Short mmCIF file of C-alpha atoms in Angstrom, two decimals:
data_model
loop_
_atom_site.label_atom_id
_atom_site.label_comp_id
_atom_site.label_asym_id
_atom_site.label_seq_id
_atom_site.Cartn_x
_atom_site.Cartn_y
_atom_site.Cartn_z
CA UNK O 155 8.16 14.28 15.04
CA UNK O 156 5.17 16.43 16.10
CA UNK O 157 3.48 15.81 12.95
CA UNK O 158 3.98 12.33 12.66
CA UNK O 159 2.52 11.77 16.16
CA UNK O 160 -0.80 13.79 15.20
CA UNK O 161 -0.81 12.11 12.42
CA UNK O 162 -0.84 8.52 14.63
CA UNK O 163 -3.87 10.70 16.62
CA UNK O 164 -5.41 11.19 13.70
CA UNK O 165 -5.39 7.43 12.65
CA UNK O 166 -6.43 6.51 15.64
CA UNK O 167 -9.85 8.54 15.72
CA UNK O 168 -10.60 8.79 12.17
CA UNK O 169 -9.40 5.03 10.67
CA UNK O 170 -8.93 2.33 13.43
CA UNK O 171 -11.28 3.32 16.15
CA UNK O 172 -13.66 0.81 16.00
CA UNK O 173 -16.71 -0.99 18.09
CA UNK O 174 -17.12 -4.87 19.09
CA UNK O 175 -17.96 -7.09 15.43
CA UNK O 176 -19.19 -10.46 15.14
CA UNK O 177 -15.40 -12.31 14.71
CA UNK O 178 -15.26 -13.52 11.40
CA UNK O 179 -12.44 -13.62 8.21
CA UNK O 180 -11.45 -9.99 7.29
CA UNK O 181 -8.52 -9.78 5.07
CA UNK O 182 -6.33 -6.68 3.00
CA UNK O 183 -3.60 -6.86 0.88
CA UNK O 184 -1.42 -4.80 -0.33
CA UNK O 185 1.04 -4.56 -2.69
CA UNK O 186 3.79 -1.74 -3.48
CA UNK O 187 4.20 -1.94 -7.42
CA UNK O 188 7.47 -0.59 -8.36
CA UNK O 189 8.03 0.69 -12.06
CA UNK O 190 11.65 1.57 -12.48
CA UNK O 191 13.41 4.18 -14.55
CA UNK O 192 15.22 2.13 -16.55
CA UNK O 193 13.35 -1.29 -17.03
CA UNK O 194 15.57 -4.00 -16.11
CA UNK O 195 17.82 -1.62 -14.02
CA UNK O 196 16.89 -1.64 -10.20
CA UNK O 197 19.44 1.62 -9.50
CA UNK O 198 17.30 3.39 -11.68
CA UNK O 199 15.13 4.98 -9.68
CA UNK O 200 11.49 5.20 -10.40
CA UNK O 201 7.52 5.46 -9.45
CA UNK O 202 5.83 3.65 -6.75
CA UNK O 203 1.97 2.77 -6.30
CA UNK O 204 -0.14 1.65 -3.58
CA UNK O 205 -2.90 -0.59 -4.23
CA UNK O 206 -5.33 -2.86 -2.25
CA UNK O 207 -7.70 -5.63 -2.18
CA UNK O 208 -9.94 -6.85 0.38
CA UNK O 209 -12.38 -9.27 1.87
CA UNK O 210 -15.43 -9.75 2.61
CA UNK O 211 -16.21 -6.09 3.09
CA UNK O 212 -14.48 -2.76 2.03
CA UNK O 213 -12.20 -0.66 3.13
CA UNK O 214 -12.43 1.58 5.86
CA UNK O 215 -9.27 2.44 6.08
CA UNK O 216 -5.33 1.70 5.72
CA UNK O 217 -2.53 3.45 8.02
CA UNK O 218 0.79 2.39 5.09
CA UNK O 219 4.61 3.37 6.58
CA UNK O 220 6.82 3.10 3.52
CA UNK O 221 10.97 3.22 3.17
CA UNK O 222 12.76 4.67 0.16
CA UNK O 223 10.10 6.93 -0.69
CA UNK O 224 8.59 10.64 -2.03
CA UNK O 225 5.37 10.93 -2.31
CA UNK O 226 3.68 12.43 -4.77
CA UNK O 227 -0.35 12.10 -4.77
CA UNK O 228 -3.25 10.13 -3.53
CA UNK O 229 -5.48 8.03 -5.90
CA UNK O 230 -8.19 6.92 -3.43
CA UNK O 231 -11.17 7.53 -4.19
CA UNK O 232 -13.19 10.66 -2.48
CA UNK O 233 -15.13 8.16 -0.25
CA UNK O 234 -12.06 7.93 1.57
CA UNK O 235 -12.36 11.53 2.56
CA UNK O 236 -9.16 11.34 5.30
CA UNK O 237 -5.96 11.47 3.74
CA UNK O 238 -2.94 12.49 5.21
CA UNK O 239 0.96 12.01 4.30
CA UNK O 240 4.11 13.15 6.25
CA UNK O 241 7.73 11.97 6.94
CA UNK O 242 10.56 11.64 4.97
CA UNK O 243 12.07 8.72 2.67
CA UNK O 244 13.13 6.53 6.01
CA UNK O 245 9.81 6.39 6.99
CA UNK O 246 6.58 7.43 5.42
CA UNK O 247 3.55 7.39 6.44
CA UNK O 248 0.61 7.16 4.30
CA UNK O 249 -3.12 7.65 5.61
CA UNK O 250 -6.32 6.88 4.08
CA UNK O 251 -9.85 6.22 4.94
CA UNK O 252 -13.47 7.02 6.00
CA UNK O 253 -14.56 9.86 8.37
CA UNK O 254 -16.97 7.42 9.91
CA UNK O 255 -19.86 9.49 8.61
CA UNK O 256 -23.11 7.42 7.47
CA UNK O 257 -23.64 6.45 4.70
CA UNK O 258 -20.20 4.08 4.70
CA UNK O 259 -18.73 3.66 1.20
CA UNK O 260 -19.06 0.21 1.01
CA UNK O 261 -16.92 -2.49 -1.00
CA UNK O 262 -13.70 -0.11 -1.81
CA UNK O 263 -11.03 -2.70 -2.70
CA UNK O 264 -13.34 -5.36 -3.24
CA UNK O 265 -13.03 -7.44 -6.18
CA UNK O 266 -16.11 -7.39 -8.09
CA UNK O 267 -18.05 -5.47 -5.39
CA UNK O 268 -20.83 -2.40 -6.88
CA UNK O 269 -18.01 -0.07 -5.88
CA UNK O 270 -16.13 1.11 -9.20
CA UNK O 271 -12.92 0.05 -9.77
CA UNK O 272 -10.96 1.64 -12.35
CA UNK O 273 -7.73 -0.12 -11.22
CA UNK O 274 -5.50 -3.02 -13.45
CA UNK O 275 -2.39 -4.36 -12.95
CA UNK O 276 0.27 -3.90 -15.32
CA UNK O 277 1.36 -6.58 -17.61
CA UNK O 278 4.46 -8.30 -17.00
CA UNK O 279 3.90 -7.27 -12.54
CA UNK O 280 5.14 -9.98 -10.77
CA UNK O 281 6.63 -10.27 -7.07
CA UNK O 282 9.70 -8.26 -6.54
CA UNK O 283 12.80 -10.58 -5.08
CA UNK O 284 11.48 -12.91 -2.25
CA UNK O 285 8.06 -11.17 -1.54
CA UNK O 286 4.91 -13.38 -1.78
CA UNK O 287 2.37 -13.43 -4.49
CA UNK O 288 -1.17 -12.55 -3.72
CA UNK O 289 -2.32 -12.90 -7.25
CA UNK O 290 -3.95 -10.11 -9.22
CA UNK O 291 -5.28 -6.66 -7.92
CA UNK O 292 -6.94 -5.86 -10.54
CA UNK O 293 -10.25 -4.86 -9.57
CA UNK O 294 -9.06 -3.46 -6.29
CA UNK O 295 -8.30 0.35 -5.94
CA UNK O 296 -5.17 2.17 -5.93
CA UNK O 297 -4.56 4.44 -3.08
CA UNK O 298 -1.19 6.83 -3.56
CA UNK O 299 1.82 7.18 -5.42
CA UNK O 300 5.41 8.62 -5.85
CA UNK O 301 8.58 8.28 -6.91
CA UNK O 302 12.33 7.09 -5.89
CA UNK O 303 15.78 8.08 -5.97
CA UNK O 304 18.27 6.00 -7.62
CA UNK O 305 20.15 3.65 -5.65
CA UNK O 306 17.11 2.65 -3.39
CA UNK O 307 14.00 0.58 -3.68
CA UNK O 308 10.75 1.64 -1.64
CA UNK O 309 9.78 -1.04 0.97
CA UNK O 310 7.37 -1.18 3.78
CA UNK O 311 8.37 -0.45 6.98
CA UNK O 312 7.44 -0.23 10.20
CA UNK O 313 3.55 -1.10 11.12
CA UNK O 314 0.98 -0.99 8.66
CA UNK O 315 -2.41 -1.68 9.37
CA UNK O 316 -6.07 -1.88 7.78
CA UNK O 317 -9.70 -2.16 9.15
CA UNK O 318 -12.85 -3.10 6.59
CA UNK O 319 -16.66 -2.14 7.12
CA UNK O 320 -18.58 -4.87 8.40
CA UNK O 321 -22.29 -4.22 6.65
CA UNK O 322 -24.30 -0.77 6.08
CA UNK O 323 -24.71 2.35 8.99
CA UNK O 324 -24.49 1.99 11.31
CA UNK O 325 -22.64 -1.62 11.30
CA UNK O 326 -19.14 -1.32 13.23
CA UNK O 327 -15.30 -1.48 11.48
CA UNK O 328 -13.30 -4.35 12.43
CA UNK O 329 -9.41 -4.63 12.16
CA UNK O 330 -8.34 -6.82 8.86
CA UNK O 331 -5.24 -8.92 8.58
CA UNK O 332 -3.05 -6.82 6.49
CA UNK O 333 -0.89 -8.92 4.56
CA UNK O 334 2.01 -6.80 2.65
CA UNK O 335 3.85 -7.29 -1.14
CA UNK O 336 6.34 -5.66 -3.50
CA UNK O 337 5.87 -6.38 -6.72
CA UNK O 338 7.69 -5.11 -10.39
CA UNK O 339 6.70 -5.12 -13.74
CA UNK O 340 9.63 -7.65 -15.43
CA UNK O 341 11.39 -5.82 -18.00
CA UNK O 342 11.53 -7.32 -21.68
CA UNK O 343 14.19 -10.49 -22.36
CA UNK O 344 17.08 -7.42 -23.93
CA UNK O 345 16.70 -5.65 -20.37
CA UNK O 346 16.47 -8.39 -17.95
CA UNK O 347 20.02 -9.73 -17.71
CA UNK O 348 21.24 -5.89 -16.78
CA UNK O 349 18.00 -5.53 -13.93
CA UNK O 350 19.52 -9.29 -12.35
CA UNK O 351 22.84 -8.06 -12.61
CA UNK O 352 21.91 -4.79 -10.92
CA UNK O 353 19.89 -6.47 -8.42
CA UNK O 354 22.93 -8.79 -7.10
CA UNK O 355 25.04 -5.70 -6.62
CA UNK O 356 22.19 -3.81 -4.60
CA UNK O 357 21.77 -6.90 -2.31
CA UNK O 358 25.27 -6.95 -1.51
CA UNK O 359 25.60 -3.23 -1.17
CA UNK O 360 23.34 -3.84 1.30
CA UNK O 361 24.77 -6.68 3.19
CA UNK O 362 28.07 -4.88 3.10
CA UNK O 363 26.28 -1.47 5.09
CA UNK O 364 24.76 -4.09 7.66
CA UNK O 365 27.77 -6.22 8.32
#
């Protein structure tokens, strides 16, 4: 527990401390892409990946708490020069962002922005279950990934929160609306009918543990 509070501190001073902005539109998305053992077969197991977009400006930082989860490594890029991990697979936190030294790395996770992007969604990734579709990331950045024991699938949990750059040093970093997905790559027609099968039973696994 000790850890996971510093690593709120941490958050706090290094990623969402930030100064009065003009108000304006400041969006991030993110989406957990889930690549399963077994294509088709949600009990598999699998990998996990973080990855963002943003608007109008890049990101400064994202503060992710993830269920279901081991981590494994970060894929940010080196501009965001504070990352941090720590929990366990009930609740994960995962840290990334800018040390709020000048010059800012401007127009991480923006589609299209001068900031490389190296990042492309998968074919076949679609929304996992009910979760909504934000379109394609491609052109955004990946941050971290992992992997996942069988019998679970990784989730976000808890509060997870993002802030964006507002303009060059020494302009301020405003909070973002952080809206949140889960998304899968859909197996081929010869798997599928085994992942919906498997995905029934997990939901009502589930339901039975809550009830």
């Amino acid at each position: 527990m000790i850890r996971s509070r510093n690593l709120v501190l941490v958050a706090a001073l290094a990623v969402t401390l930030f100064f009065q902005a003009p108000v304006r539109a400041a969006n991030v998305w993110l989406s957990l892409n889930l690549q399963f053992n077994t294509p088709g077969n949600v009990n598999s197991g699998g990998t996990w990946t973080t990855v963002a977009k943003a608007q109008p400006q890049g990101i400064a930082g994202v503060s992710m708490n993830l269920a279901n989860t081991t981590f494994g490594s970060f894929l940010a890029p080196s501009q965001l020069d504070v990352q941090l991990q720590s929990g366990n697979t009930t609740l994960r936190n995962v840290l990334v962002g800018d040390s709020l030294t000048p010059p800012y790395p401007l127009g991480i996770g923006v589609i299209g922005s001068s900031f490389p992007s190296t990042y492309v969604d998968p074919a076949g990734l679609v929304p996992f279950g009910g979760n909504p579709n934000y379109g394609s990331f491609t052109g955004g950045v990946a941050l971290a990934t992992g992997t996942f024991a069988a019998g679970v699938v990784p989730n976000w949990t808890g509060v997870t929160d993002a802030n964006l750059f507002t303009g060059a040093s020494p302009a301020p970093v405003v909070d973002a609306d952080t809206l949140l997905t889960v998304r899968w790559v859909v197996p081929e027609p010869a798997t599928f009918g085994l992942g919906g099968m498997a995905l029934v039973a997990l939901v009502a696994a589930s339901r039975r543990k809550s009830s």
